[in-house]
CSV table of C-alpha atoms and ligand atoms in Angstrom, one decimal:
chain,number,residue,atom,x,y,z
A,169,UNK,CA,8.2,-17.3,-28.2
A,170,UNK,CA,8.2,-16.0,-24.7
A,171,UNK,CA,9.2,-18.4,-21.9
A,172,UNK,CA,6.6,-19.7,-19.5
A,173,UNK,CA,8.7,-19.7,-16.4
A,174,UNK,CA,5.9,-20.8,-14.0
A,175,UNK,CA,5.1,-23.8,-16.1
A,176,UNK,CA,8.8,-24.8,-16.2
A,177,UNK,CA,9.0,-24.5,-12.5
A,178,UNK,CA,5.7,-26.3,-12.0
A,179,UNK,CA,4.3,-23.4,-10.1
A,180,UNK,CA,0.6,-22.9,-10.6
A,181,UNK,CA,-0.6,-19.4,-11.6
A,182,UNK,CA,-3.6,-18.2,-9.7
A,183,UNK,CA,-6.4,-15.7,-10.4
A,184,UNK,CA,-6.1,-13.1,-7.7
A,185,UNK,CA,-9.6,-12.2,-6.5
A,186,UNK,CA,-8.3,-10.9,-3.1
A,187,UNK,CA,-7.1,-7.4,-4.0
A,188,UNK,CA,-3.6,-6.0,-4.2
A,189,UNK,CA,-2.1,-8.6,-1.7
A,190,UNK,CA,1.6,-8.9,-1.7
A,191,UNK,CA,1.5,-12.6,-0.9
A,192,UNK,CA,0.1,-13.2,-4.4
A,193,UNK,CA,2.2,-10.6,-6.2
A,194,UNK,CA,0.2,-7.5,-5.5
A,195,UNK,CA,-0.6,-6.3,-9.0
A,196,UNK,CA,0.4,-6.8,-12.6
A,197,UNK,CA,2.6,-4.4,-14.6
A,198,UNK,CA,1.5,-3.2,-18.0
A,199,UNK,CA,3.4,-4.2,-21.1
A,200,UNK,CA,4.5,-0.6,-21.4
A,201,UNK,CA,6.1,-0.7,-17.9
A,202,UNK,CA,7.7,-4.1,-18.5
A,203,UNK,CA,9.3,-2.7,-21.7
A,204,UNK,CA,10.6,0.3,-19.8
A,205,UNK,CA,12.2,-2.0,-17.3
A,206,UNK,CA,13.7,-4.2,-20.0
A,207,UNK,CA,15.2,-1.1,-21.6
A,208,UNK,CA,16.7,0.1,-18.4
A,209,UNK,CA,18.3,-3.3,-17.8
A,210,UNK,CA,20.2,-3.2,-21.0
A,211,UNK,CA,22.7,-0.4,-20.2
A,212,UNK,CA,24.7,0.9,-17.3
A,213,UNK,CA,24.0,4.4,-16.0
A,214,UNK,CA,25.2,6.4,-13.1
A,215,UNK,CA,22.4,5.7,-10.6
A,216,UNK,CA,22.6,9.2,-9.0
A,217,UNK,CA,22.0,10.8,-12.4
A,218,UNK,CA,19.1,8.5,-13.2
A,219,UNK,CA,17.6,9.2,-9.8
A,220,UNK,CA,17.9,12.9,-10.2
A,221,UNK,CA,16.0,12.8,-13.6
A,222,UNK,CA,13.4,10.3,-12.5
A,223,UNK,CA,12.7,11.9,-9.1
A,224,UNK,CA,12.3,15.3,-10.8
A,225,UNK,CA,9.7,13.9,-13.2
A,226,UNK,CA,7.9,11.9,-10.5
A,227,UNK,CA,7.7,15.1,-8.4
A,228,UNK,CA,6.3,17.0,-11.3
A,229,UNK,CA,3.7,14.5,-12.3
A,230,UNK,CA,2.6,13.9,-8.7
A,231,UNK,CA,2.5,17.7,-8.1
A,232,UNK,CA,5.1,17.5,-5.3
A,233,UNK,CA,8.3,19.4,-4.5
A,234,UNK,CA,10.2,16.1,-4.3
A,235,UNK,CA,9.9,12.4,-4.9
A,236,UNK,CA,12.1,9.3,-4.3
A,237,UNK,CA,11.8,5.7,-5.5
A,238,UNK,CA,12.5,3.0,-2.9
A,239,UNK,CA,12.3,-0.8,-3.0
A,240,UNK,CA,8.9,-0.9,-1.3
A,241,UNK,CA,6.7,1.2,1.0
A,242,UNK,CA,8.0,-0.6,4.1
A,243,UNK,CA,11.6,0.3,3.0
A,244,UNK,CA,10.5,3.9,2.4
A,245,UNK,CA,9.1,4.0,5.9
A,246,UNK,CA,12.5,3.0,7.3
A,247,UNK,CA,14.4,5.5,5.2
A,248,UNK,CA,11.9,8.2,6.1
A,249,UNK,CA,12.4,7.5,9.8
A,250,UNK,CA,16.2,7.4,9.5
A,251,UNK,CA,16.1,10.7,7.5
A,252,UNK,CA,13.9,12.4,10.2
A,253,UNK,CA,16.4,11.3,12.9
A,254,UNK,CA,19.3,12.6,10.8
A,255,UNK,CA,17.5,15.8,10.2
A,256,UNK,CA,16.8,16.3,13.9
A,257,UNK,CA,20.5,16.1,14.8
A,258,UNK,CA,21.6,17.9,11.6
A,259,UNK,CA,24.0,15.1,10.7
A,260,UNK,CA,24.0,12.1,8.4
A,261,UNK,CA,22.4,9.0,10.0
A,262,UNK,CA,25.5,6.8,10.0
A,263,UNK,CA,27.4,9.5,11.8
A,264,UNK,CA,25.0,9.4,14.8
A,265,UNK,CA,26.0,7.7,18.1
A,266,UNK,CA,23.9,4.8,19.3
A,267,UNK,CA,22.8,7.2,22.2
A,268,UNK,CA,21.6,9.9,19.8
A,269,UNK,CA,19.6,7.3,17.8
A,270,UNK,CA,18.1,5.6,20.9
A,271,UNK,CA,17.0,8.8,22.5
A,272,UNK,CA,15.4,10.1,19.3
A,273,UNK,CA,11.6,9.8,19.4
A,274,UNK,CA,8.9,9.1,16.8
A,275,UNK,CA,5.4,9.8,17.9
A,276,UNK,CA,2.7,7.3,16.9
A,277,UNK,CA,-1.0,7.0,17.7
A,278,UNK,CA,-1.8,3.6,19.4
A,279,UNK,CA,-4.7,3.4,16.8
A,280,UNK,CA,-2.0,3.4,14.1
A,281,UNK,CA,0.2,0.6,15.3
A,282,UNK,CA,0.4,-2.2,12.7
A,283,UNK,CA,2.7,-4.9,11.5
A,284,UNK,CA,4.4,-2.5,9.0
A,285,UNK,CA,5.7,-0.3,11.8
A,286,UNK,CA,8.6,-2.7,12.3
A,287,UNK,CA,10.2,-0.5,9.7
A,288,UNK,CA,10.3,2.3,12.3
A,289,UNK,CA,10.9,0.1,15.4
A,290,UNK,CA,14.0,-1.4,13.8
A,291,UNK,CA,15.6,2.1,13.7
A,292,UNK,CA,16.3,1.6,17.4
A,293,UNK,CA,14.7,4.9,18.3
A,294,UNK,CA,12.0,5.4,20.9
A,295,UNK,CA,8.4,5.1,19.8
A,296,UNK,CA,6.2,7.4,21.8
A,297,UNK,CA,2.6,6.3,21.8
A,298,UNK,CA,-0.4,8.6,22.2
A,299,UNK,CA,-4.1,8.0,22.5
A,300,UNK,CA,-6.1,4.8,22.5
A,301,UNK,CA,-7.2,2.6,19.6
A,302,UNK,CA,-10.9,3.2,20.3
A,303,UNK,CA,-13.4,6.0,20.8
A,304,UNK,CA,-13.9,6.1,24.5
A,305,UNK,CA,-11.4,8.9,24.8
A,306,UNK,CA,-10.3,10.1,21.4
A,307,UNK,CA,-6.8,11.6,21.1
A,308,UNK,CA,-6.7,15.3,21.5
A,309,UNK,CA,-4.3,17.9,20.1
A,310,UNK,CA,-3.0,18.4,23.6
A,311,UNK,CA,-2.1,14.7,23.8
A,312,UNK,CA,0.2,15.2,20.8
A,313,UNK,CA,1.4,18.6,22.1
A,314,UNK,CA,2.5,17.0,25.4
A,315,UNK,CA,4.2,14.1,23.7
A,316,UNK,CA,6.6,16.4,21.7
A,317,UNK,CA,10.0,16.8,23.4
A,318,UNK,CA,13.4,18.1,22.3
A,319,UNK,CA,14.1,14.6,21.1
A,320,UNK,CA,11.1,14.3,18.8
A,321,UNK,CA,12.3,13.5,15.2
A,322,UNK,CA,8.9,12.9,13.5
A,323,UNK,CA,5.3,12.1,13.9
A,324,UNK,CA,4.2,8.9,12.1
A,325,UNK,CA,0.7,8.9,10.7
A,326,UNK,CA,-1.1,5.9,9.2
A,327,UNK,CA,-3.5,7.2,6.6
A,328,UNK,CA,-6.6,5.1,5.9
A,329,UNK,CA,-10.1,6.4,5.4
A,330,UNK,CA,-13.0,5.1,7.6
A,331,UNK,CA,-14.2,1.8,6.4
A,332,UNK,CA,-10.6,0.5,6.0
A,333,UNK,CA,-9.0,-1.8,8.6
A,334,UNK,CA,-7.5,1.1,10.8
A,335,UNK,CA,-8.6,1.4,14.4
A,336,UNK,CA,-10.6,4.5,15.6
A,337,UNK,CA,-9.4,7.1,18.1
A,338,UNK,CA,-6.5,9.0,16.3
A,339,UNK,CA,-6.4,12.7,15.6
A,340,UNK,CA,-7.2,13.7,12.0
A,341,UNK,CA,-4.3,14.1,9.7
A,342,UNK,CA,-5.1,17.8,9.5
A,343,UNK,CA,-4.9,18.3,13.3
A,344,UNK,CA,-1.7,16.2,13.5
A,345,UNK,CA,0.0,18.3,10.9
A,346,UNK,CA,-1.3,21.5,12.6
A,347,UNK,CA,0.4,20.6,16.0
A,348,UNK,CA,3.5,19.0,14.5
A,349,UNK,CA,4.2,22.0,12.2
A,350,UNK,CA,4.0,24.4,15.1
A,351,UNK,CA,7.0,22.6,16.5
A,352,UNK,CA,8.8,22.1,13.1
A,353,UNK,CA,8.4,18.4,13.4
A,354,UNK,CA,8.0,16.5,10.1
A,355,UNK,CA,4.9,14.3,9.6
A,356,UNK,CA,5.6,11.0,7.8
A,357,UNK,CA,2.5,9.4,6.3
A,358,UNK,CA,2.1,5.7,5.5
A,359,UNK,CA,-0.5,5.7,2.6
A,360,UNK,CA,0.9,2.5,1.1
A,361,UNK,CA,-2.5,1.2,-0.2
A,362,UNK,CA,-4.2,4.6,-0.6
A,363,UNK,CA,-4.4,4.8,-4.4
A,364,UNK,CA,-7.1,4.8,-5.8
A,365,UNK,CA,-7.8,7.7,-5.8
A,366,UNK,CA,-4.8,9.0,-7.7
A,367,UNK,CA,-5.4,12.4,-6.2
A,368,UNK,CA,-3.9,11.1,-2.9
A,369,UNK,CA,-0.5,11.3,-4.6
A,370,UNK,CA,-0.8,15.1,-4.0
A,371,UNK,CA,-3.6,15.6,-1.6
A,372,UNK,CA,-1.9,14.3,1.5
A,373,UNK,CA,1.3,16.3,1.0
A,374,UNK,CA,-0.9,19.2,0.0
A,375,UNK,CA,-2.3,19.1,3.5
A,376,UNK,CA,1.2,19.6,4.8
A,377,UNK,CA,2.7,16.1,5.3
A,378,UNK,CA,6.5,16.2,4.8
A,379,UNK,CA,6.7,12.7,3.4
A,380,UNK,CA,3.9,10.5,2.1
A,381,UNK,CA,4.6,6.8,1.2
A,382,UNK,CA,2.9,4.6,-1.4
A,383,UNK,CA,3.6,1.0,-2.4
A,384,UNK,CA,4.7,0.7,-6.0
A,385,UNK,CA,3.5,-2.9,-6.2
A,386,UNK,CA,-0.1,-2.4,-5.3
A,387,UNK,CA,-2.6,-0.5,-7.4
A,388,UNK,CA,0.1,1.8,-8.9
A,389,UNK,CA,1.0,-1.3,-10.9
A,390,UNK,CA,4.7,-0.6,-10.7
A,391,UNK,CA,7.4,-3.2,-10.0
A,392,UNK,CA,6.5,-5.4,-7.1
A,393,UNK,CA,9.6,-4.4,-5.2
A,394,UNK,CA,9.2,-0.6,-5.5
A,395,UNK,CA,7.8,2.2,-3.4
A,396,UNK,CA,7.1,5.9,-3.9
A,397,UNK,CA,7.8,8.6,-1.4
A,398,UNK,CA,6.7,12.2,-2.2
A,399,UNK,CA,7.1,15.3,-0.1
A,400,UNK,CA,9.0,18.5,0.6
A,401,UNK,CA,12.4,19.6,-0.7
A,402,UNK,CA,13.7,20.2,2.8
A,403,UNK,CA,12.8,16.7,4.1
A,404,UNK,CA,14.0,15.0,0.9
A,405,UNK,CA,17.4,16.6,1.1
A,406,UNK,CA,17.8,14.3,4.2
A,407,UNK,CA,16.3,11.4,2.3
A,408,UNK,CA,18.9,11.8,-0.4
A,409,UNK,CA,21.7,11.7,2.3
A,410,UNK,CA,20.2,8.5,3.8
A,411,UNK,CA,18.8,6.4,1.0
A,412,UNK,CA,20.4,4.2,-1.7
A,413,UNK,CA,23.0,4.5,-3.2
A,414,UNK,CA,24.4,6.1,0.0
A,415,UNK,CA,26.3,3.7,2.3
A,416,UNK,CA,24.8,3.2,5.7
A,417,UNK,CA,21.1,2.2,6.2
A,418,UNK,CA,20.3,3.2,2.6
A,419,UNK,CA,22.6,0.4,1.2
A,420,UNK,CA,20.3,-2.3,2.6
A,421,UNK,CA,17.4,-1.0,0.6
A,422,UNK,CA,19.0,-1.2,-2.9
A,423,UNK,CA,16.7,-0.1,-5.7
A,424,UNK,CA,17.6,-1.2,-9.2
A,425,UNK,CA,17.5,1.0,-12.3
A,426,UNK,CA,14.8,-1.3,-13.6
A,427,UNK,CA,12.6,-0.5,-10.6
A,428,UNK,CA,13.4,3.2,-10.8
A,429,UNK,CA,12.4,3.4,-14.4
A,430,UNK,CA,9.5,0.9,-14.1
A,431,UNK,CA,7.9,2.9,-11.3
A,432,UNK,CA,8.2,6.1,-13.3
A,433,UNK,CA,6.4,4.5,-16.3
A,434,UNK,CA,3.7,3.1,-14.0
A,435,UNK,CA,3.0,6.4,-12.3
A,436,UNK,CA,2.8,8.2,-15.6
A,437,UNK,CA,0.2,5.7,-16.7
A,438,UNK,CA,-1.6,5.9,-13.4
A,439,UNK,CA,-2.1,9.6,-13.3
A,440,UNK,CA,-3.4,9.7,-16.9
A,441,UNK,CA,-5.8,6.8,-16.4
A,442,UNK,CA,-9.6,7.4,-16.3
A,443,UNK,CA,-10.4,6.5,-12.7
A,444,UNK,CA,-14.1,7.1,-13.0
A,445,UNK,CA,-14.7,4.7,-15.9
A,446,UNK,CA,-12.6,2.1,-14.1
A,447,UNK,CA,-15.0,2.4,-11.1
A,448,UNK,CA,-17.9,2.2,-13.4
A,449,UNK,CA,-16.5,-1.0,-15.0
A,450,UNK,CA,-16.3,-2.5,-11.5
A,451,UNK,CA,-19.8,-1.4,-10.6
A,452,UNK,CA,-21.1,-3.0,-13.8
A,453,UNK,CA,-19.3,-6.3,-13.1
A,454,UNK,CA,-20.6,-6.4,-9.6
A,455,UNK,CA,-24.2,-5.7,-10.8
A,456,UNK,CA,-23.8,-8.5,-13.3
A,457,UNK,CA,-22.6,-10.9,-10.6
A,458,UNK,CA,-25.6,-10.0,-8.4
A,459,UNK,CA,-27.9,-10.6,-11.3
A,460,UNK,CA,-26.3,-14.0,-12.0
A,461,UNK,CA,-27.2,-15.2,-8.5
A,462,UNK,CA,-30.5,-13.3,-8.1
A,463,UNK,CA,-33.0,-15.8,-6.7
A,464,UNK,CA,-30.4,-18.3,-5.5
A,465,UNK,CA,-31.2,-19.9,-2.2
A,466,UNK,CA,-27.6,-20.7,-1.7
A,467,UNK,CA,-25.5,-17.6,-2.8
A,468,UNK,CA,-25.9,-13.9,-2.3
A,469,UNK,CA,-23.6,-11.4,-3.9
A,470,UNK,CA,-23.0,-8.3,-1.8
A,471,UNK,CA,-21.5,-5.0,-2.9
A,472,UNK,CA,-19.0,-3.6,-0.5
A,473,UNK,CA,-18.0,0.1,-0.6
A,474,UNK,CA,-15.5,1.4,0.3
A,475,UNK,CA,-13.3,-1.7,0.0
A,476,UNK,CA,-11.3,-3.3,2.9
A,477,UNK,CA,-8.5,-0.8,2.4
A,478,UNK,CA,-11.0,2.1,2.6
A,479,UNK,CA,-10.5,2.9,-1.1
A,480,UNK,CA,-13.4,4.5,-3.0
A,481,UNK,CA,-13.5,1.5,-5.2
A,482,UNK,CA,-16.3,-1.1,-5.0
A,483,UNK,CA,-15.7,-4.8,-4.3
A,484,UNK,CA,-18.0,-7.7,-3.6
A,485,UNK,CA,-18.4,-10.7,-1.3
A,486,UNK,CA,-20.0,-14.0,-2.2
A,487,UNK,CA,-22.1,-15.3,0.8
A,488,UNK,CA,-23.1,-18.9,1.0
A,489,UNK,CA,-26.0,-20.2,3.1
A,490,UNK,CA,-24.0,-22.8,5.0
A,491,UNK,CA,-22.7,-21.9,8.5
A,492,UNK,CA,-18.9,-21.7,8.8
A,493,UNK,CA,-18.3,-22.6,5.1
A,494,UNK,CA,-15.8,-19.9,4.0
A,495,UNK,CA,-12.7,-22.0,4.6
A,496,UNK,CA,-14.2,-24.7,2.4
A,497,UNK,CA,-15.1,-22.2,-0.3
A,498,UNK,CA,-11.5,-20.9,-0.3
A,499,UNK,CA,-10.2,-24.4,-0.7
A,500,UNK,CA,-12.6,-25.2,-3.5
A,501,UNK,CA,-11.6,-22.0,-5.3
A,502,UNK,CA,-7.9,-22.7,-4.8
A,503,UNK,CA,-8.2,-26.3,-6.0
A,504,UNK,CA,-10.3,-25.5,-9.1
A,505,UNK,CA,-8.9,-25.0,-12.6
A,506,UNK,CA,-8.0,-22.2,-13.0
A,507,UNK,CA,-7.0,-21.8,-9.4
A,508,UNK,CA,-8.6,-18.8,-7.7
A,509,UNK,CA,-7.0,-17.1,-4.7
A,510,UNK,CA,-9.0,-15.0,-2.3
A,511,UNK,CA,-9.7,-14.2,1.4
A,512,UNK,CA,-12.6,-14.8,3.7
A,513,UNK,CA,-14.7,-11.8,4.4
A,514,UNK,CA,-16.3,-13.6,7.4
A,515,UNK,CA,-17.3,-17.2,8.3
A,516,UNK,CA,-19.7,-17.6,5.4
A,517,UNK,CA,-18.5,-15.2,2.7
A,518,UNK,CA,-15.4,-14.6,0.6
A,519,UNK,CA,-14.1,-11.4,-1.2
A,520,UNK,CA,-14.0,-11.0,-4.9
A,521,UNK,CA,-12.3,-7.7,-5.5
A,522,UNK,CA,-12.4,-6.6,-9.1
A,523,UNK,CA,-9.4,-4.2,-8.6
A,524,UNK,CA,-6.8,-6.7,-9.9
A,525,UNK,CA,-9.1,-8.7,-12.2
A,526,UNK,CA,-9.7,-8.8,-16.0
A,527,UNK,CA,-13.1,-9.6,-17.6
A,528,UNK,CA,-12.2,-13.2,-18.5
A,529,UNK,CA,-11.0,-13.8,-15.0
A,530,UNK,CA,-14.2,-12.4,-13.5
A,531,UNK,CA,-16.1,-14.7,-15.9
A,532,UNK,CA,-14.1,-17.7,-14.6
A,533,UNK,CA,-14.8,-16.8,-11.0
A,534,UNK,CA,-18.6,-16.5,-11.6
A,535,UNK,CA,-18.5,-19.8,-13.4
A,536,UNK,CA,-16.7,-21.5,-10.5
A,537,UNK,CA,-19.0,-20.0,-7.9
A,538,UNK,CA,-21.9,-21.5,-9.9
A,539,UNK,CA,-20.2,-24.9,-9.7
A,540,UNK,CA,-19.7,-24.5,-5.9
A,541,UNK,CA,-23.3,-23.4,-5.5
A,542,UNK,CA,-24.4,-26.6,-7.3
A,543,UNK,CA,-22.1,-28.8,-5.2
A,544,UNK,CA,-23.5,-27.3,-2.0
A,545,UNK,CA,-27.1,-27.5,-3.1
A,546,UNK,CA,-26.6,-31.2,-4.0
A,547,UNK,CA,-24.9,-31.9,-0.7
A,548,UNK,CA,-27.7,-30.2,1.2
A,549,UNK,CA,-30.2,-32.3,-0.8
A,550,UNK,CA,-32.2,-29.1,-1.5
B,1352,PLP,C1,1.3,-2.8,1.7
B,1352,PLP,C2,1.6,-1.9,2.9
B,1352,PLP,C3,2.9,-1.6,3.2
B,1352,PLP,C4,4.1,-2.2,2.6
B,1352,PLP,O1,4.2,-1.9,1.2
B,1352,PLP,P1,5.4,-2.6,0.3
B,1352,PLP,O2,5.4,-1.8,-0.9
B,1352,PLP,O3,4.8,-4.0,0.1
B,1352,PLP,O4,6.6,-2.6,1.2
B,1352,PLP,C5,3.1,-0.7,4.3
B,1352,PLP,N1,2.0,-0.1,4.9
B,1352,PLP,C6,0.7,-0.4,4.6
B,1352,PLP,C7,-0.4,0.2,5.3
B,1352,PLP,C8,0.5,-1.3,3.5
B,1352,PLP,O5,-0.8,-1.6,3.2
């Protein structure tokens, strides 16, 4: 019998209706991935040898020159930044003087600043900001051109399609790469949550980005503490000198053989998955939920496309006809049995994102929404 560790610990499991949020464990691995990880854990191997084989396979199945498994997208961002600085000076990162590091520059659009860029800020280099996070004066290619100096190590680009939570005002990725490549400056792309679609695993580097970073623990459904970086042979020769198992900064971002193998298994499954029928499944589930509440004076189900991460995958929001009620809805969902975790879409509605959900879980959510609807209707005396 398998052990129920959460029951033993007295930790409640939740249905995750929010999407691939790290605070509730991002996504779930397949049995196939779990068994690959268990198999990796049983023996010792020389990590460098394992990395070489896995990275070669990951590069090939993601149609890239090179790939690297890290312990998360945030870690990958730090490693990519350190690798770019090392590359700029032509020396391994730990051999650089504090002055060399602190005068190195990474260019970033103000529209692309976000809490994950601590991964770059902590490198201790200079962050050169360009443009504004709005459309009154969109960033121009000249703005980027003028920001490039002899100390520029990389341009950082946060990739998120319109409709996602990114601010407006940045150059397109295409224009950014055009300017940077004229100067031989690598472009590092944070696309952590940008699968689906699976094609992004090769499309962004196909446009000329030197490194593109994905979270392994979100929709890729790899180990929660894994990240995938793909890109060019030249840039990745510096990544290999910087990342684990190299001493120096790489050593702080240890990635286990279980994660290395687990992410490979997950990516193999991801690229062979039928993305279109998965979208159709979500559309069908959303249509069914809309139908279940058709004619309700209390609840409206809204289809949202793209989703909050800008992914071409539909999600929905349940809107209640009670001003300012979303916090109470969240509480009622959390306190129900089974417990349901999600986020507010606004003051009166909450997200139900099918991306992490199974059919039986969606059934439970609709059932619970019906109960809450009845509760509110009774309270309102309608
Ligand atoms: C989730 C996310 C990250 C961090 O990914 P981890 O794999 O959890 O480290 C970085 N950047 C963006 C834009 C993200 O959405």
